[in-house]
Coordinates of C-alpha atoms in Angstrom, one line a residue:
Chain E
M6 CA 115.5 70.0 121.5
N7 CA 113.9 66.9 119.9
D8 CA 111.7 65.9 122.7
V9 CA 108.6 64.2 121.2
K10 CA 106.2 66.4 123.2
D11 CA 108.0 69.5 122.1
I12 CA 107.8 68.4 118.4
E13 CA 104.1 67.5 118.8
H14 CA 103.5 70.9 120.3
F15 CA 105.2 72.8 117.5
I16 CA 103.3 70.8 114.9
R17 CA 100.1 71.8 116.5
E18 CA 101.2 75.4 116.7
H19 CA 102.2 75.6 113.0
P20 CA 99.5 77.1 110.7
F21 CA 100.1 74.4 108.0
F22 CA 98.7 71.7 110.4
E23 CA 95.7 73.8 111.7
G24 CA 92.7 71.6 112.3
M25 CA 94.6 68.3 111.7
P26 CA 93.2 65.3 113.7
D27 CA 95.2 64.3 116.7
E28 CA 96.0 60.8 115.4
D29 CA 97.6 62.3 112.3
I30 CA 99.7 64.7 114.3
K31 CA 101.0 61.8 116.4
R32 CA 101.9 59.9 113.2
L33 CA 103.7 63.0 111.8
T34 CA 105.6 63.6 115.0
G35 CA 107.5 60.4 114.4
C36 CA 108.8 61.7 111.1
A37 CA 109.8 65.2 112.4
K38 CA 112.7 66.8 114.1
R39 CA 113.6 70.4 115.0
V40 CA 116.4 72.0 113.1
C41 CA 118.2 75.3 113.1
F42 CA 120.2 77.0 110.3
P43 CA 122.5 80.0 110.9
A44 CA 122.1 83.0 108.6
G45 CA 123.7 82.5 105.2
T46 CA 123.7 78.7 105.2
F47 CA 122.1 76.7 102.4
I48 CA 119.3 74.5 103.7
F49 CA 119.4 72.6 100.4
K50 CA 120.7 73.1 96.9
E51 CA 119.3 72.5 93.4
G52 CA 119.9 68.9 92.2
E53 CA 120.3 67.4 95.6
E54 CA 118.0 64.6 96.7
A55 CA 114.8 66.0 98.1
R56 CA 114.3 64.1 101.4
T57 CA 112.6 66.7 103.6
F58 CA 110.1 69.5 103.9
F59 CA 110.4 72.3 106.4
C60 CA 107.8 74.2 108.4
I61 CA 109.4 77.4 109.4
Q62 CA 108.9 78.5 113.0
S63 CA 111.1 81.7 112.9
G64 CA 113.4 83.4 110.5
Q65 CA 113.3 83.9 106.7
V66 CA 114.6 81.9 103.7
A67 CA 115.3 82.9 100.2
L68 CA 114.5 80.6 97.2
E69 CA 117.2 81.1 94.6
I70 CA 118.2 79.8 91.2
H71 CA 121.8 80.0 90.1
A72 CA 122.2 81.2 86.6
P73 CA 125.8 81.5 85.5
P74 CA 127.5 83.8 84.7
K75 CA 125.1 86.3 86.3
G76 CA 125.0 84.5 89.7
S77 CA 122.1 83.6 91.9
F78 CA 118.6 85.2 91.6
Q79 CA 116.1 85.2 94.4
I80 CA 112.8 84.1 93.1
D81 CA 110.7 83.8 96.2
S82 CA 110.9 84.0 100.0
R83 CA 109.4 82.2 103.0
K84 CA 109.1 83.1 106.6
A85 CA 107.6 82.0 109.9
G86 CA 104.4 80.1 109.3
D87 CA 105.3 79.0 105.8
V88 CA 106.3 75.7 104.4
V89 CA 109.3 75.1 102.2
G90 CA 109.8 72.2 99.8
W91 CA 107.5 69.8 98.0
S92 CA 109.9 68.1 95.6
W93 CA 110.1 65.3 98.2
I94 CA 106.5 64.3 97.1
V95 CA 107.2 64.3 93.3
V96 CA 109.4 61.8 91.5
P97 CA 112.4 62.0 91.0
Y98 CA 112.6 63.7 94.4
R99 CA 115.2 66.3 93.5
W100 CA 115.3 70.0 94.6
Y101 CA 114.7 72.5 91.7
C102 CA 116.1 75.5 93.5
D103 CA 118.5 76.5 96.3
V104 CA 117.1 77.6 99.6
R105 CA 119.3 79.7 101.8
A106 CA 118.7 81.1 105.3
V107 CA 118.6 84.9 105.1
E108 CA 118.5 85.1 108.9
E109 CA 118.7 82.4 111.5
V110 CA 116.0 79.9 110.8
R111 CA 114.3 77.5 113.2
A112 CA 112.1 74.9 111.6
L113 CA 110.5 71.5 111.8
A114 CA 112.0 69.1 109.3
F115 CA 109.9 66.2 108.1
D116 CA 111.5 63.1 106.7
G117 CA 110.0 62.5 103.3
A118 CA 110.7 58.7 103.1
C119 CA 109.2 58.3 106.6
L120 CA 106.1 60.3 105.6
R121 CA 105.6 58.4 102.3
G122 CA 105.8 55.1 104.4
Q123 CA 103.1 56.4 106.7
W124 CA 100.9 57.3 103.7
D125 CA 101.3 53.8 102.3
E126 CA 100.1 52.4 105.5
N127 CA 97.4 55.0 106.0
P128 CA 96.2 56.5 102.7
R129 CA 93.8 58.8 104.5
L130 CA 96.8 60.6 106.1
G131 CA 98.3 61.0 102.6
Y132 CA 95.0 62.5 101.4
E133 CA 95.0 64.9 104.3
M134 CA 98.5 66.0 103.5
Y135 CA 97.8 66.4 99.8
Q136 CA 94.8 68.6 100.7
R137 CA 97.3 70.9 102.5
F138 CA 100.0 70.8 99.9
V139 CA 98.0 71.3 96.8
P140 CA 96.6 74.7 97.7
L141 CA 100.2 75.8 98.4
M142 CA 101.2 74.6 95.0
H143 CA 98.2 76.3 93.4
R144 CA 99.0 79.7 95.1
S145 CA 102.6 79.4 94.1
L146 CA 101.6 78.8 90.5
Q147 CA 99.2 81.8 90.5
A148 CA 101.8 84.0 92.1
T149 CA 104.3 83.0 89.5
R150 CA 101.9 83.8 86.7
L151 CA 101.4 87.3 88.1
Q152 CA 105.1 87.8 88.4
L153 CA 105.5 86.7 84.7
L154 CA 102.9 89.4 83.8
D155 CA 105.2 92.1 85.2
I156 CA 102.1 94.1 86.2
Y157 CA 104.1 97.1 87.5
G158 CA 106.1 97.4 84.3
T159 CA 105.6 100.2 81.9
N160 CA 105.4 98.1 78.7
Chain Q
M28 CA 107.8 128.2 82.6
P29 CA 106.2 131.7 83.4
L30 CA 102.5 131.9 84.4
P31 CA 100.2 132.6 81.4
A32 CA 98.8 136.1 81.8
T33 CA 95.4 135.1 80.5
V34 CA 94.7 132.6 83.3
R35 CA 92.5 134.0 86.1
F36 CA 91.6 132.6 89.4
G37 CA 88.0 131.6 89.9
D38 CA 85.6 128.9 91.0
D39 CA 85.0 127.4 87.6
P40 CA 86.1 123.7 87.9
M41 CA 87.1 123.8 84.2
V42 CA 89.6 126.6 84.5
P43 CA 93.1 125.6 85.6
Q44 CA 94.6 127.6 88.5
P45 CA 98.3 128.4 88.0
A46 CA 100.4 126.8 90.8
P47 CA 104.1 127.3 91.2
I48 CA 106.2 124.2 91.8
L49 CA 107.7 124.3 95.3
A50 CA 109.7 121.0 95.1
M51 CA 110.6 118.3 92.7
H52 CA 111.7 115.0 94.3
R53 CA 112.8 112.0 92.3
E54 CA 111.5 108.8 93.9
T55 CA 112.8 106.3 91.4
Q56 CA 114.3 106.4 87.9
D57 CA 110.9 107.1 86.3
V58 CA 108.8 108.3 89.2
F59 CA 108.8 111.8 90.7
T60 CA 106.9 113.8 93.3
L61 CA 105.9 117.4 92.5
T62 CA 104.8 119.6 95.3
L63 CA 102.7 122.6 94.2
D64 CA 102.1 125.9 96.1
V65 CA 98.3 126.4 96.0
S66 CA 98.3 128.7 99.1
R67 CA 96.6 131.4 97.1
R68 CA 93.6 129.3 96.8
A69 CA 94.0 126.2 98.9
R70 CA 91.1 123.7 99.1
A71 CA 90.8 120.9 101.6
F72 CA 91.0 117.5 100.0
S73 CA 90.1 114.0 101.0
P74 CA 92.6 111.2 100.8
G75 CA 92.0 109.4 97.5
Q76 CA 90.9 112.4 95.5
F77 CA 92.6 113.6 92.4
T78 CA 93.4 116.8 90.5
M79 CA 93.8 117.6 86.9
L80 CA 97.3 118.9 86.2
Y81 CA 97.9 121.0 83.1
L82 CA 101.3 121.4 81.5
F83 CA 100.8 124.5 79.6
G84 CA 100.9 124.0 75.9
V85 CA 101.3 120.2 76.2
G86 CA 98.3 118.6 77.8
E87 CA 96.3 117.8 81.0
I88 CA 96.3 114.6 83.0
P89 CA 94.5 113.3 86.1
V90 CA 96.8 112.6 89.1
S91 CA 95.9 111.4 92.6
I92 CA 97.0 113.7 95.4
S93 CA 99.8 112.0 97.4
G94 CA 100.4 114.7 100.0
D95 CA 99.2 115.3 103.6
P96 CA 95.6 116.4 103.9
A97 CA 96.6 118.5 106.9
C98 CA 98.7 120.7 104.5
P99 CA 96.3 121.4 101.6
E100 CA 98.3 124.5 100.6
R101 CA 101.1 122.2 99.5
L102 CA 99.7 119.8 97.0
A103 CA 101.9 116.8 96.3
H104 CA 101.5 114.5 93.3
T105 CA 103.5 111.4 92.6
I106 CA 103.8 110.8 88.9
R107 CA 105.3 108.2 86.6
A108 CA 107.0 109.5 83.5
V109 CA 105.4 107.3 80.8
G110 CA 103.4 109.5 78.4
S111 CA 103.6 112.6 76.3
V112 CA 102.6 114.9 79.2
T113 CA 104.3 113.2 82.1
R114 CA 107.7 112.9 80.4
P115 CA 108.2 116.6 79.9
M116 CA 106.6 117.2 83.3
Q117 CA 109.5 115.4 85.0
A118 CA 111.9 118.0 83.6
L119 CA 110.1 120.8 85.5
T120 CA 112.0 122.6 88.3
P121 CA 111.0 124.6 91.3
G122 CA 109.8 128.0 90.2
S123 CA 108.0 126.9 87.1
A124 CA 104.3 126.3 87.2
L125 CA 101.5 123.9 86.3
G126 CA 97.7 124.5 86.0
V127 CA 95.6 122.8 88.6
R128 CA 91.9 121.9 88.6
G129 CA 90.3 120.2 91.5
P130 CA 90.3 118.3 93.8
F131 CA 87.8 116.0 92.3
G132 CA 86.1 112.6 93.0
T133 CA 85.5 110.5 96.0
G134 CA 87.9 109.6 98.8
W135 CA 88.8 106.6 101.0
P136 CA 86.3 105.8 103.8
V137 CA 88.2 107.4 106.6
E138 CA 85.2 107.8 108.9
A139 CA 83.7 104.3 108.1
A140 CA 87.0 102.8 109.1
R141 CA 87.0 104.2 112.7
G142 CA 87.1 101.5 115.3
K143 CA 88.0 98.9 112.7
D144 CA 91.2 97.1 111.6
V145 CA 92.5 98.6 108.3
I146 CA 94.4 96.8 105.6
L147 CA 95.9 98.9 102.8
I148 CA 97.2 97.0 99.8
A149 CA 99.2 99.0 97.2
G150 CA 100.9 98.0 94.0
G151 CA 103.6 100.0 92.3
I152 CA 102.8 103.7 92.2
G153 CA 99.4 102.8 93.6
L154 CA 100.9 103.7 97.0
A155 CA 100.6 107.4 96.0
P156 CA 96.8 107.7 96.4
L157 CA 97.0 105.8 99.7
R158 CA 99.7 108.0 101.2
P159 CA 97.3 110.8 102.2
L160 CA 95.2 108.2 103.9
I161 CA 98.2 106.8 105.8
Y162 CA 99.0 110.4 107.0
Q163 CA 95.4 110.8 108.2
L164 CA 95.4 107.3 109.9
R165 CA 98.7 108.2 111.6
E166 CA 97.3 111.6 112.8
R167 CA 94.3 109.8 114.4
R168 CA 96.0 106.5 115.2
D169 CA 94.0 105.8 118.3
D170 CA 90.7 105.8 116.4
Y171 CA 91.6 102.7 114.5
G172 CA 92.5 99.1 115.3
R173 CA 95.4 97.2 113.7
I174 CA 96.6 98.9 110.5
S175 CA 98.5 96.9 107.9
V176 CA 100.2 98.4 104.9
L177 CA 101.1 95.9 102.2
Y178 CA 103.2 97.2 99.4
G179 CA 104.3 95.4 96.3
V180 CA 106.7 96.7 93.6
R181 CA 108.5 95.4 90.6
S182 CA 112.0 95.6 92.1
P183 CA 113.8 97.3 95.0
A184 CA 114.7 100.1 92.7
D185 CA 111.0 100.9 92.2
I186 CA 110.2 101.5 95.9
V187 CA 108.6 105.0 96.4
Y188 CA 108.6 106.9 99.7
S189 CA 111.4 104.6 100.8
E190 CA 112.4 107.2 103.5
E191 CA 109.0 107.2 105.0
L192 CA 108.1 103.5 105.0
A193 CA 110.2 102.6 108.1
G194 CA 108.7 105.6 109.9
W195 CA 105.1 104.5 109.3
S196 CA 106.0 101.2 111.0
A197 CA 108.1 102.6 113.9
D198 CA 106.3 105.9 114.7
A199 CA 102.7 105.2 113.7
G200 CA 102.3 101.6 114.9
M201 CA 101.4 100.3 111.5
D202 CA 102.5 96.9 110.3
V203 CA 104.3 97.8 107.0
S204 CA 105.2 94.9 104.7
L205 CA 107.1 95.2 101.5
I206 CA 107.5 92.7 98.7
V207 CA 109.2 92.8 95.3
D208 CA 108.4 90.8 92.2
H209 CA 112.0 90.6 91.2
A210 CA 114.9 90.8 93.7
S211 CA 118.2 92.5 93.0
P212 CA 121.5 91.4 94.4
G213 CA 121.7 92.3 98.1
W214 CA 117.9 92.3 98.6
Q215 CA 117.1 90.5 101.9
G216 CA 113.4 91.1 102.0
D217 CA 110.3 89.3 100.7
V218 CA 110.1 88.2 97.1
G219 CA 106.8 87.4 95.4
V220 CA 103.4 89.1 94.7
V221 CA 101.7 91.5 97.1
T222 CA 98.7 89.1 97.6
S223 CA 101.0 86.6 99.3
L224 CA 101.4 89.1 102.2
L225 CA 97.8 88.8 103.1
D226 CA 98.4 85.5 104.7
K227 CA 100.3 87.1 107.6
V228 CA 97.9 90.0 108.3
D229 CA 96.6 90.2 111.8
C230 CA 93.0 91.4 111.7
D231 CA 89.4 90.5 112.7
P232 CA 87.9 89.9 109.2
R233 CA 84.4 90.8 110.4
N234 CA 85.6 94.2 111.7
T235 CA 88.0 95.1 108.9
L236 CA 88.0 97.5 106.0
A237 CA 90.5 96.9 103.1
M238 CA 91.5 99.5 100.6
T239 CA 93.5 98.8 97.5
C240 CA 95.1 100.7 94.7
G241 CA 97.3 99.4 91.9
P242 CA 97.1 97.7 88.5
E243 CA 93.6 96.4 88.0
I244 CA 94.7 92.8 87.7
M245 CA 96.5 93.2 91.1
M246 CA 93.3 94.4 92.7
R247 CA 91.4 91.6 91.1
F248 CA 93.6 89.0 92.7
T249 CA 93.8 91.0 96.0
I250 CA 90.0 90.9 96.3
R251 CA 90.0 87.2 95.8
E252 CA 92.5 86.8 98.6
L253 CA 90.6 89.2 100.9
N254 CA 87.4 87.2 100.3
H255 CA 89.3 84.1 101.1
L256 CA 90.2 85.7 104.5
G257 CA 86.5 86.3 105.2
I258 CA 86.5 90.0 104.2
A259 CA 83.3 90.7 102.2
D260 CA 83.0 92.8 99.1
K261 CA 81.3 95.6 101.0
Q262 CA 84.3 95.8 103.3
I263 CA 86.7 96.4 100.3
Y264 CA 87.4 99.7 98.6
V265 CA 89.2 100.1 95.3
S266 CA 90.6 103.1 93.5
M267 CA 89.8 102.9 89.7
E268 CA 91.6 104.5 86.8
R269 CA 90.2 105.4 83.4
N270 CA 90.6 108.1 80.8
M271 CA 89.4 111.1 82.9
Q272 CA 89.3 114.3 81.0
C273 CA 86.6 116.8 82.2
A274 CA 86.8 115.5 85.8
V275 CA 83.2 116.6 86.6
G276 CA 81.1 113.8 84.9
L277 CA 80.3 115.7 81.8
C278 CA 82.4 114.4 78.9
G279 CA 81.8 110.7 79.5
H280 CA 85.3 109.5 78.7
C281 CA 85.6 107.7 82.0
Q282 CA 82.2 106.0 82.0
Y283 CA 82.3 102.7 83.9
G284 CA 78.9 101.0 83.7
P285 CA 76.4 103.5 85.1
A286 CA 79.2 105.5 86.9
F287 CA 81.7 108.1 85.9
I288 CA 85.1 107.4 87.5
C289 CA 85.9 111.1 87.8
R290 CA 82.6 112.0 89.6
D291 CA 81.4 108.8 91.3
G292 CA 85.0 107.5 91.9
P293 CA 87.9 107.0 91.7
V294 CA 87.3 105.3 95.1
F295 CA 84.4 102.8 95.0
R296 CA 83.1 100.3 97.5
F297 CA 83.8 97.1 95.7
D298 CA 80.3 95.6 95.9
R299 CA 78.9 98.6 94.1
I300 CA 81.0 98.1 91.0
K301 CA 81.6 94.4 91.1
P302 CA 79.2 93.6 88.2
F303 CA 81.3 95.7 86.0
F304 CA 84.7 94.8 87.4
G305 CA 85.2 91.7 85.3
I306 CA 83.8 93.0 82.1
R307 CA 86.5 93.1 79.4
D308 CA 87.0 96.3 77.5
L309 CA 84.9 98.3 79.9

């Protein structure tokens, strides 16, 4: 399941890495492994150390925030082709929400400490990755603003 | 409510035609679909057109037609109960009557879309003006490429036509995606804004027409995303909404730059109204 060639193939196939130079993909391969989460399991929970990011290959996850006493609220969702998690880039490297597999999820998991080590050695790779993560963050911020506007509400 | 004896049938677009209510279907807590019997004087309509509905003694409002163009004698309108006319309207029952003028305005580019991929993006009750188009695309499914229907709503409780959505996907070969701004317990689907669904659409951007209806801010962000995918302004159609009163371009209440929404719209090719789209208070 974690054959290097398989992992390299899946990285190339994932939209997040589209157009990435070969040498960068080979470096990333050393930090990645394939993972699977059964439906209903938590991939990570708020407050835990953020060590990883995930590129979803199949299945769907729910991003949730637990708000006692009302329970958990789903605030976003991700599915095949999407990326989950960027808290591993940002100090103090802690997750700010729960992520739960809604259905069986297959994904590539990238070790954050390994990646940050690669970036220290090769800042161009870090720049390449930031160029991919920043638009995701930007779109997420824009979407959150639209959600806050409650544009379909009557008031 | 009985039919007013003074109202007569005729061709004057300013005179409402009495139409009995055939059916009243509650879609959500505050959205309902009224089906009117206009068989005495049925007129063909194009998907995207609207009528003026007159609640006798209360007032008149513009409402997009949400029914099947193949059955013009049964005019369906999906309405949200938010104002002084629509609130009492939701209390109507089969057998009572409304006044109807129309249909008016421009429709979706059904012919121009032939041979192309089609993306429909609806927000909230904006799915209503697109539903006649979906019926027509389904009827002539082989004439079109890939068809994607992206539908965003506030919450699962606000989904309209919930009984039909699955059918459009299963029977009509359309890729239907649904997303809610705010999930409720038990919701297993997508959460977020409708624009985020565009990432996953399978289409050839150079050979695609996109049509969108919903709150104007939603359409504004949708157009940005469509442009980002490589879909040009001239390939995008929007359904605009303003204060339409006469419905025939005389009164000027719905003036939008050089256009009247009621006569030159409500459906516009986006590049033709783009200079006015971002102007505040217009």
